[in-house]
Tab-separated table of C-alpha atoms in Angstrom:
chain	number	residue	atom	x	y	z
A	1	MET	CA	79.133	255.871	-16.502
A	2	LYS	CA	75.471	254.471	-16.584
A	3	LYS	CA	73.512	253.773	-13.466
A	4	SER	CA	72.167	250.223	-13.301
A	5	VAL	CA	69.682	248.799	-10.648
A	6	LYS	CA	71.847	246.863	-8.044
A	7	ILE	CA	69.926	243.861	-7.340
A	8	LEU	CA	71.437	241.927	-4.726
A	9	ALA	CA	70.398	239.243	-2.030
A	10	LEU	CA	69.823	240.820	1.107
A	11	LEU	CA	70.859	238.926	4.028
A	12	PRO	CA	71.473	239.469	8.028
A	13	LEU	CA	74.564	239.325	9.427
A	14	VAL	CA	73.907	237.893	12.567
A	15	ALA	CA	70.456	237.364	14.245
A	16	ALA	CA	69.348	239.476	17.577
A	17	MET	CA	70.986	238.316	20.682
A	18	SER	CA	70.015	235.426	22.174
A	19	CYS	CA	71.069	233.287	25.337
A	20	GLY	CA	72.804	229.657	24.861
A	21	LYS	CA	73.428	227.405	21.999
A	22	ALA	CA	70.960	226.012	19.902
A	23	GLU	CA	71.176	223.158	17.187
A	24	TYR	CA	70.434	223.445	13.406
A	25	LYS	CA	70.796	220.844	10.497
A	26	LEU	CA	71.495	221.984	7.223
A	27	THR	CA	70.787	219.552	4.022
A	28	THR	CA	72.667	221.229	0.336
A	29	THR	CA	70.682	218.952	-2.160
A	30	PHE	CA	72.213	219.383	-5.799
A	31	VAL	CA	70.678	218.565	-9.049
A	32	ASP	CA	72.517	215.617	-10.044
A	33	GLU	CA	75.333	213.391	-9.035
A	34	ALA	CA	78.371	215.349	-10.301
A	35	GLN	CA	79.180	216.903	-6.884
A	36	ASP	CA	79.214	213.039	-5.119
A	37	GLY	CA	82.476	212.443	-3.387
A	38	SER	CA	83.513	216.137	-3.243
A	39	THR	CA	84.081	218.508	-0.258
A	40	VAL	CA	81.873	221.251	0.240
A	41	TYR	CA	82.285	224.291	2.910
A	42	LEU	CA	80.068	225.897	5.344
A	43	ILE	CA	81.687	229.249	5.906
A	44	ASN	CA	81.014	232.460	8.062
A	45	TYR	CA	80.114	235.262	5.901
A	46	ASP	CA	81.291	237.788	7.960
A	47	LYS	CA	84.293	236.464	9.183
A	48	GLY	CA	85.657	234.030	6.456
A	49	ASP	CA	86.191	231.499	8.640
A	50	THR	CA	85.284	228.154	7.588
A	51	ILE	CA	82.779	226.476	9.505
A	52	ASP	CA	82.742	223.065	8.967
A	53	SER	CA	83.066	220.915	5.185
A	54	ALA	CA	80.989	217.762	3.956
A	55	VAL	CA	81.485	215.162	1.509
A	56	VAL	CA	78.721	214.838	-0.687
A	57	ALA	CA	76.549	211.887	-1.121
A	58	ASP	CA	73.550	210.731	-2.819
A	59	LYS	CA	73.571	214.274	-4.370
A	60	GLN	CA	73.239	215.890	-0.696
A	61	ALA	CA	75.789	217.504	1.733
A	62	VAL	CA	74.963	217.143	5.504
A	63	PHE	CA	76.210	219.987	8.043
A	64	ALA	CA	75.006	219.756	11.484
A	65	GLY	CA	76.391	221.713	15.033
A	66	THR	CA	75.159	224.410	17.316
A	67	VAL	CA	74.935	228.236	17.033
A	68	ASP	CA	74.911	230.794	20.053
A	69	HIS	CA	72.659	232.789	17.587
A	70	ALA	CA	71.837	233.249	13.977
A	71	ILE	CA	74.402	234.344	11.472
A	72	VAL	CA	74.830	234.679	7.671
A	73	ALA	CA	76.948	231.388	6.140
A	74	ARG	CA	77.606	230.733	2.622
A	75	VAL	CA	77.882	227.323	1.442
A	76	LEU	CA	81.036	226.697	-1.465
A	77	ALA	CA	80.742	224.169	-4.125
A	78	ASN	CA	82.277	223.638	-7.159
A	79	GLN	CA	83.297	227.304	-7.627
A	80	SER	CA	80.234	228.679	-6.813
A	81	ARG	CA	78.778	229.928	-3.659
A	82	ALA	CA	75.328	230.312	-1.887
A	83	SER	CA	74.264	232.533	1.066
A	84	PHE	CA	71.392	231.948	3.608
A	85	ILE	CA	70.862	232.382	6.980
A	86	LEU	CA	72.573	229.874	9.372
A	87	GLU	CA	69.952	229.751	12.010
A	88	PRO	CA	68.318	227.155	14.560
A	89	GLY	CA	66.197	224.294	13.230
A	90	VAL	CA	66.108	222.336	9.887
A	91	LEU	CA	67.136	224.363	7.071
A	92	GLU	CA	67.349	222.669	3.460
A	93	LEU	CA	69.381	224.396	0.588
A	94	ASN	CA	68.533	223.735	-2.842
A	95	TRP	CA	71.686	224.138	-4.551
A	96	GLU	CA	69.596	224.857	-8.221
A	97	THR	CA	68.030	227.745	-7.197
A	98	LYS	CA	70.147	228.959	-4.129
A	99	GLU	CA	67.122	229.194	-1.938
A	100	VAL	CA	67.033	228.126	1.770
A	101	LYS	CA	63.517	226.732	3.481
A	102	GLY	CA	63.642	226.758	7.077
A	103	GLY	CA	63.496	229.581	9.618
A	104	ALA	CA	61.867	232.649	10.703
A	105	LEU	CA	65.100	234.704	9.203
A	106	ASN	CA	65.616	232.808	5.867
A	107	ASP	CA	61.644	233.379	5.377
A	108	SER	CA	61.957	237.369	5.324
A	109	VAL	CA	65.048	236.794	2.981
A	110	ALA	CA	62.877	234.892	0.459
A	111	ALA	CA	60.076	237.543	1.117
A	112	LEU	CA	62.669	240.300	0.516
A	113	ASN	CA	64.225	238.709	-2.874
A	114	ALA	CA	60.354	238.222	-4.449
A	115	GLU	CA	60.485	242.325	-3.936
A	116	GLN	CA	63.716	242.784	-5.189
A	117	SER	CA	62.723	240.621	-8.225
A	118	ALA	CA	59.821	242.455	-9.136
A	119	LEU	CA	62.379	245.598	-9.304
A	120	GLN	CA	64.703	243.608	-11.476
A	121	GLU	CA	61.663	242.658	-13.676
A	122	LYS	CA	60.879	246.376	-13.948
A	123	ALA	CA	64.378	247.209	-14.907
A	124	VAL	CA	64.526	244.958	-17.692
A	125	ALA	CA	61.161	246.017	-18.936
A	126	MET	CA	62.444	249.643	-19.029
A	127	SER	CA	65.545	248.572	-20.686
A	128	LYS	CA	63.588	246.952	-23.501
A	129	GLN	CA	61.092	249.673	-23.902
A	130	ALA	CA	63.906	251.995	-23.973
A	131	LYS	CA	65.512	250.191	-27.114
A	132	GLU	CA	62.452	249.728	-29.029
A	133	GLU	CA	61.414	253.535	-28.859
A	134	GLN	CA	65.093	254.295	-29.043
A	135	TRP	CA	65.353	256.528	-25.891
A	136	ALA	CA	68.075	258.871	-25.569
A	137	GLU	CA	70.563	258.087	-23.150
A	138	ASP	CA	69.932	261.101	-20.445
A	139	LYS	CA	66.514	259.597	-20.554
A	140	LEU	CA	67.395	256.019	-19.624
A	141	GLU	CA	70.123	256.790	-17.419
A	142	GLU	CA	67.374	259.455	-15.518
A	143	GLU	CA	64.758	256.392	-15.263
A	144	LEU	CA	67.415	253.916	-14.359
A	145	SER	CA	68.266	256.292	-11.227
A	146	LYS	CA	64.869	256.320	-10.015
A	147	LEU	CA	64.930	252.397	-9.866
A	148	ASP	CA	68.360	253.022	-8.037
A	149	LYS	CA	66.450	255.265	-5.602
A	150	GLU	CA	63.553	252.619	-5.541
A	151	PHE	CA	66.411	250.005	-4.509
A	152	SER	CA	67.852	252.161	-1.945
A	153	ASP	CA	64.394	252.736	-0.174
A	154	ILE	CA	64.094	249.397	0.226
A	155	LEU	CA	67.093	248.517	2.113
A	156	ILE	CA	66.303	251.725	3.778
A	157	ARG	CA	63.033	250.711	4.948
A	158	HIS	CA	64.236	247.393	5.835
A	159	TYR	CA	66.557	249.031	8.038
A	160	GLU	CA	64.659	251.770	9.895
A	161	ALA	CA	62.068	248.575	10.638
A	162	ASN	CA	64.670	246.061	12.103
A	163	LYS	CA	67.653	248.580	13.223
A	164	LEU	CA	68.222	246.115	16.510
A	165	ASN	CA	68.532	242.873	14.631
A	166	ALA	CA	70.763	241.317	12.144
A	167	PHE	CA	68.322	241.793	9.046
A	168	GLY	CA	68.670	245.989	9.479
A	169	TRP	CA	72.169	245.852	9.728
A	170	TYR	CA	72.789	243.947	6.531
A	171	ALA	CA	69.766	246.317	4.955
A	172	TYR	CA	72.282	249.198	5.942
A	173	TYR	CA	75.202	247.814	5.437
A	174	GLN	CA	74.263	246.928	1.358
A	175	ASN	CA	72.969	250.857	1.274
A	176	ILE	CA	76.241	252.401	2.594
A	177	VAL	CA	78.141	250.263	-0.006
A	178	GLU	CA	76.170	250.962	-2.937
A	179	LYS	CA	76.419	254.877	-1.989
A	180	GLY	CA	79.858	254.658	-1.893
A	181	TYR	CA	80.579	257.011	0.138
A	182	GLU	CA	84.164	258.992	0.652
A	183	LEU	CA	85.948	258.068	3.905
A	184	ASN	CA	84.408	261.699	5.700
A	185	GLU	CA	80.626	261.110	4.519
A	186	LEU	CA	81.205	257.267	5.440
A	187	LYS	CA	82.535	258.132	9.110
A	188	ALA	CA	79.587	260.896	9.364
A	189	GLU	CA	77.256	258.153	8.080
A	190	LEU	CA	78.266	255.455	10.461
A	191	ALA	CA	78.254	257.691	13.509
A	192	LYS	CA	74.452	257.792	13.237
A	193	ALA	CA	74.206	253.997	13.201
A	194	PRO	CA	73.815	251.786	15.942
A	195	ALA	CA	77.134	250.907	18.039
A	196	GLU	CA	76.260	247.221	17.531
A	197	TYR	CA	76.839	247.484	13.889
A	198	MET	CA	80.663	248.506	14.281
A	199	GLN	CA	81.229	244.982	15.526
A	200	SER	CA	81.365	243.470	12.341
A	201	LYS	CA	84.610	242.597	10.403
A	202	ARG	CA	82.854	243.794	7.085
A	203	ILE	CA	81.985	247.226	8.461
A	204	GLU	CA	85.854	247.234	9.728
A	205	ARG	CA	86.789	246.541	6.333
A	206	LEU	CA	84.599	248.897	4.791
A	207	ILE	CA	86.281	251.816	6.830
A	208	LYS	CA	89.517	250.755	5.949
A	209	ALA	CA	88.843	250.189	2.118
A	210	ALA	CA	87.754	254.000	2.163
A	211	GLU	CA	90.878	255.048	3.827
A	212	THR	CA	92.803	253.134	1.300
A	213	ILE	CA	90.655	254.151	-1.533
A	214	GLU	CA	91.701	257.565	-0.713
A	215	ASN	CA	95.189	257.098	-1.232
A	216	THR	CA	94.849	254.850	-4.358
A	217	LYS	CA	92.774	257.355	-6.409
A	218	GLU	CA	93.451	258.348	-10.062
A	219	GLY	CA	96.877	260.243	-10.173
A	220	CYS	CA	98.304	258.508	-7.056
A	221	LYS	CA	101.295	256.092	-7.477
A	222	MET	CA	101.085	252.466	-7.181
A	223	VAL	CA	100.926	250.796	-3.704
A	224	ASP	CA	102.626	247.409	-3.728
A	225	PHE	CA	101.764	244.091	-2.533
A	226	ALA	CA	103.376	240.868	-2.168
A	227	VAL	CA	101.658	237.395	-2.264
A	228	SER	CA	104.059	233.978	-1.403
A	229	GLY	CA	103.767	231.605	-4.739
A	230	ALA	CA	103.610	227.943	-4.784
A	231	ASN	CA	107.331	227.690	-4.644
A	232	GLY	CA	107.706	229.685	-1.617
A	233	LYS	CA	108.952	232.775	-4.045
A	234	GLU	CA	107.514	236.312	-3.194
A	235	VAL	CA	105.364	237.698	-6.632
A	236	LYS	CA	105.011	241.576	-6.535
A	237	LEU	CA	102.577	243.717	-8.243
A	238	SER	CA	106.160	245.888	-8.898
A	239	ASP	CA	107.144	242.743	-10.953
A	240	PHE	CA	104.808	243.863	-13.314
A	241	VAL	CA	103.749	247.211	-12.993
A	242	GLY	CA	105.963	250.724	-13.451
A	243	LYS	CA	108.269	248.609	-15.737
A	244	GLY	CA	107.436	250.775	-18.853
A	245	ASP	CA	104.251	249.240	-20.282
A	246	VAL	CA	100.697	250.403	-19.631
A	247	VAL	CA	98.959	247.697	-17.445
A	248	VAL	CA	95.393	246.521	-16.764
A	249	VAL	CA	95.188	244.733	-13.719
A	250	ASP	CA	92.317	242.654	-13.261
A	251	PHE	CA	91.441	241.776	-9.456
A	252	TRP	CA	89.174	238.346	-10.126
A	253	ALA	CA	88.130	234.968	-8.639
A	254	SER	CA	87.035	231.503	-10.263
A	255	TRP	CA	83.684	231.838	-8.847
A	256	CYS	CA	82.680	235.096	-10.081
A	257	GLY	CA	80.533	235.227	-12.870
A	258	PRO	CA	80.825	239.124	-14.054
A	259	CYS	CA	84.616	238.339	-13.367
A	260	ARG	CA	84.583	235.682	-16.168
A	261	ARG	CA	82.597	237.640	-18.294
A	262	GLU	CA	84.841	240.653	-17.937
A	263	ALA	CA	87.809	238.763	-18.843
A	264	SER	CA	86.164	236.653	-21.501
A	265	THR	CA	84.861	239.575	-23.375
A	266	THR	CA	86.532	243.273	-22.631
A	267	LEU	CA	90.014	242.061	-21.217
A	268	LYS	CA	90.593	239.511	-24.334
A	269	ASP	CA	89.353	242.392	-26.734
A	270	ILE	CA	92.144	245.046	-24.955
A	271	TYR	CA	94.474	242.186	-24.919
A	272	ALA	CA	94.009	240.813	-28.805
A	273	LYS	CA	94.243	244.785	-29.774
A	274	TYR	CA	97.015	245.891	-27.741
A	275	ASP	CA	99.103	243.322	-26.524
A	276	GLY	CA	102.789	243.577	-27.067
A	277	LYS	CA	102.078	247.203	-28.611
A	278	GLY	CA	102.992	248.821	-24.939
A	279	LEU	CA	100.100	247.329	-23.117
A	280	LYS	CA	99.765	244.310	-20.725
A	281	ILE	CA	97.361	242.690	-18.770
A	282	LEU	CA	98.053	241.146	-15.453
A	283	GLY	CA	94.814	238.925	-13.537
A	284	VAL	CA	95.314	239.248	-9.320
A	285	ALA	CA	93.081	236.265	-8.013
A	286	CYS	CA	91.308	237.275	-4.858
A	287	TRP	CA	89.372	235.487	-2.101
A	288	ASP	CA	90.194	232.120	-4.164
A	289	LYS	CA	91.388	228.607	-3.754
A	290	PRO	CA	94.620	228.458	-6.321
A	291	GLU	CA	93.788	225.150	-7.676
A	292	ASP	CA	90.156	226.577	-8.705
A	293	THR	CA	91.593	230.068	-10.038
A	294	LYS	CA	94.258	227.959	-12.188
A	295	GLN	CA	91.560	225.591	-13.794
A	296	ALA	CA	89.149	228.559	-14.648
A	297	ILE	CA	92.286	230.088	-16.512
A	298	ALA	CA	92.824	227.137	-18.345
A	299	ASP	CA	88.828	226.840	-19.018
A	300	MET	CA	88.612	230.254	-20.585
A	301	GLN	CA	92.193	230.334	-21.996
A	302	LEU	CA	93.303	233.445	-20.690
A	303	PRO	CA	96.669	234.356	-22.007
A	304	TRP	CA	98.173	236.957	-19.734
A	305	GLU	CA	100.041	236.392	-16.802
A	306	GLN	CA	98.405	235.537	-13.161
A	307	ILE	CA	99.327	236.479	-9.346
A	308	LEU	CA	97.229	233.611	-7.835
A	309	ASP	CA	96.339	233.259	-4.190
A	310	SER	CA	96.166	237.117	-3.055
A	311	GLN	CA	93.445	236.502	-0.843
A	312	TYR	CA	92.774	239.849	0.798
A	313	ILE	CA	96.091	241.152	0.280
A	314	ALA	CA	95.643	242.778	-2.874
A	315	SER	CA	91.742	244.071	-1.833
A	316	ASP	CA	93.312	245.630	1.371
A	317	ALA	CA	96.029	247.011	-0.429
A	318	TYR	CA	93.284	249.017	-3.168
A	319	GLY	CA	90.442	248.867	-0.675
A	320	PHE	CA	87.903	247.314	-3.145
A	321	ASN	CA	84.764	245.243	-1.606
A	322	SER	CA	83.478	243.828	-4.732
A	323	ILE	CA	85.031	242.246	-8.066
A	324	PRO	CA	85.555	242.320	-10.566
A	325	HIS	CA	87.642	245.493	-9.947
A	326	ILE	CA	90.169	246.912	-12.709
A	327	ILE	CA	93.128	249.269	-12.529
A	328	VAL	CA	94.767	250.611	-15.098
A	329	PHE	CA	98.553	251.743	-14.424
A	330	SER	CA	100.692	254.201	-16.138
A	331	ALA	CA	104.099	253.087	-17.918
A	332	ASP	CA	105.425	254.668	-14.617
A	333	GLY	CA	103.273	253.192	-12.061
A	334	THR	CA	100.644	256.223	-11.814
A	335	ILE	CA	96.969	254.978	-11.401
A	336	LEU	CA	94.899	256.104	-14.480
A	337	SER	CA	91.421	254.618	-13.907
A	338	ARG	CA	90.019	252.233	-11.510
A	339	GLY	CA	86.486	250.742	-11.335
A	340	LEU	CA	85.531	250.234	-15.203
A	341	GLN	CA	84.133	247.503	-17.219
A	342	GLY	CA	83.159	247.190	-20.656
A	343	ASP	CA	82.839	249.549	-22.878
A	344	GLU	CA	83.913	252.157	-20.800
A	345	LEU	CA	87.042	250.275	-20.172
A	346	MET	CA	87.690	249.733	-23.536
A	347	LYS	CA	87.065	253.525	-24.413
A	348	LYS	CA	89.424	254.550	-21.490
A	349	VAL	CA	91.858	252.020	-22.629
A	350	ASP	CA	91.830	253.481	-25.943
A	351	GLU	CA	92.010	256.816	-24.695
A	352	ILE	CA	95.054	256.064	-22.821
A	353	MET	CA	96.410	254.289	-25.888
A	354	SER	CA	95.971	256.890	-28.243
A	355	GLU	CA	97.997	259.238	-25.920
A	356	ALA	CA	100.595	257.367	-25.499
A	357	LYS	CA	101.488	257.557	-29.210
């Protein structure tokens, strides 16, 4: 699998401990009046709970309240999201740029994002150079690996300088996510981290995910799950998988840009090539509102069947923390591959279907 530089927005989960509650005011400004009258939501990044909601008027949504300490939050609007630090004071979120001004922690995020942007520009320039000079694939992979290490070094540096505050926690968390540790490696790494980090729901979920992945790796049998449908009837993964066809299961969400790109390109290509020839595609919507999923399905004209509103049911069953996540099951429900996308997924499906003849 080719390596790629992971450019992520680093956000602290919680600020250093402080006493008492403090007020905040967050104004989200949209670029035009299209959002007027719609409801947007303020969400706790770690727990996933809804903190507040607001109706957009005159291109703005205003949230006001108090916090015990700063937390990472997200504003959800129109199948999109923006993450930032909800900290005491006056905050301004520009929906077009997804940047927040106001507060020391948000200033730190902005500084770090600038550092990351510089690294991304370096990666883009390198890829262009490789194409122009026709680098061998192993040379490009080696150079991209160096940039991946630079990215990891950035995270570690911020962690080391901020171990006892939220910024350090998030840098550490992102680094172990990108490392993709197996269960024993993850436990060993976490044993060296500050004890406070273990209070995070995301860390808790990461450990559970590693345990789950151990039991759902290639060669393992399908793990079933059930989701309640709109009519109250349960829909199970086993209703589609293990029924005699190879099944490509796409775990996705309407707000996820990479998910939409993968569905509109690779998955549609697979569908066009193999549907009705011993292969089916199944979409499983995660962490999404059913109405948003349905709209995205209609917009992208996705022709395959879907399981809606799985929320964390599917991700808990298979241990993934990011989407799109694609798993290919054999005719009898054995896991043949997981985590592939793009050309690598297409190549794997071609191999599977060739062997099935």
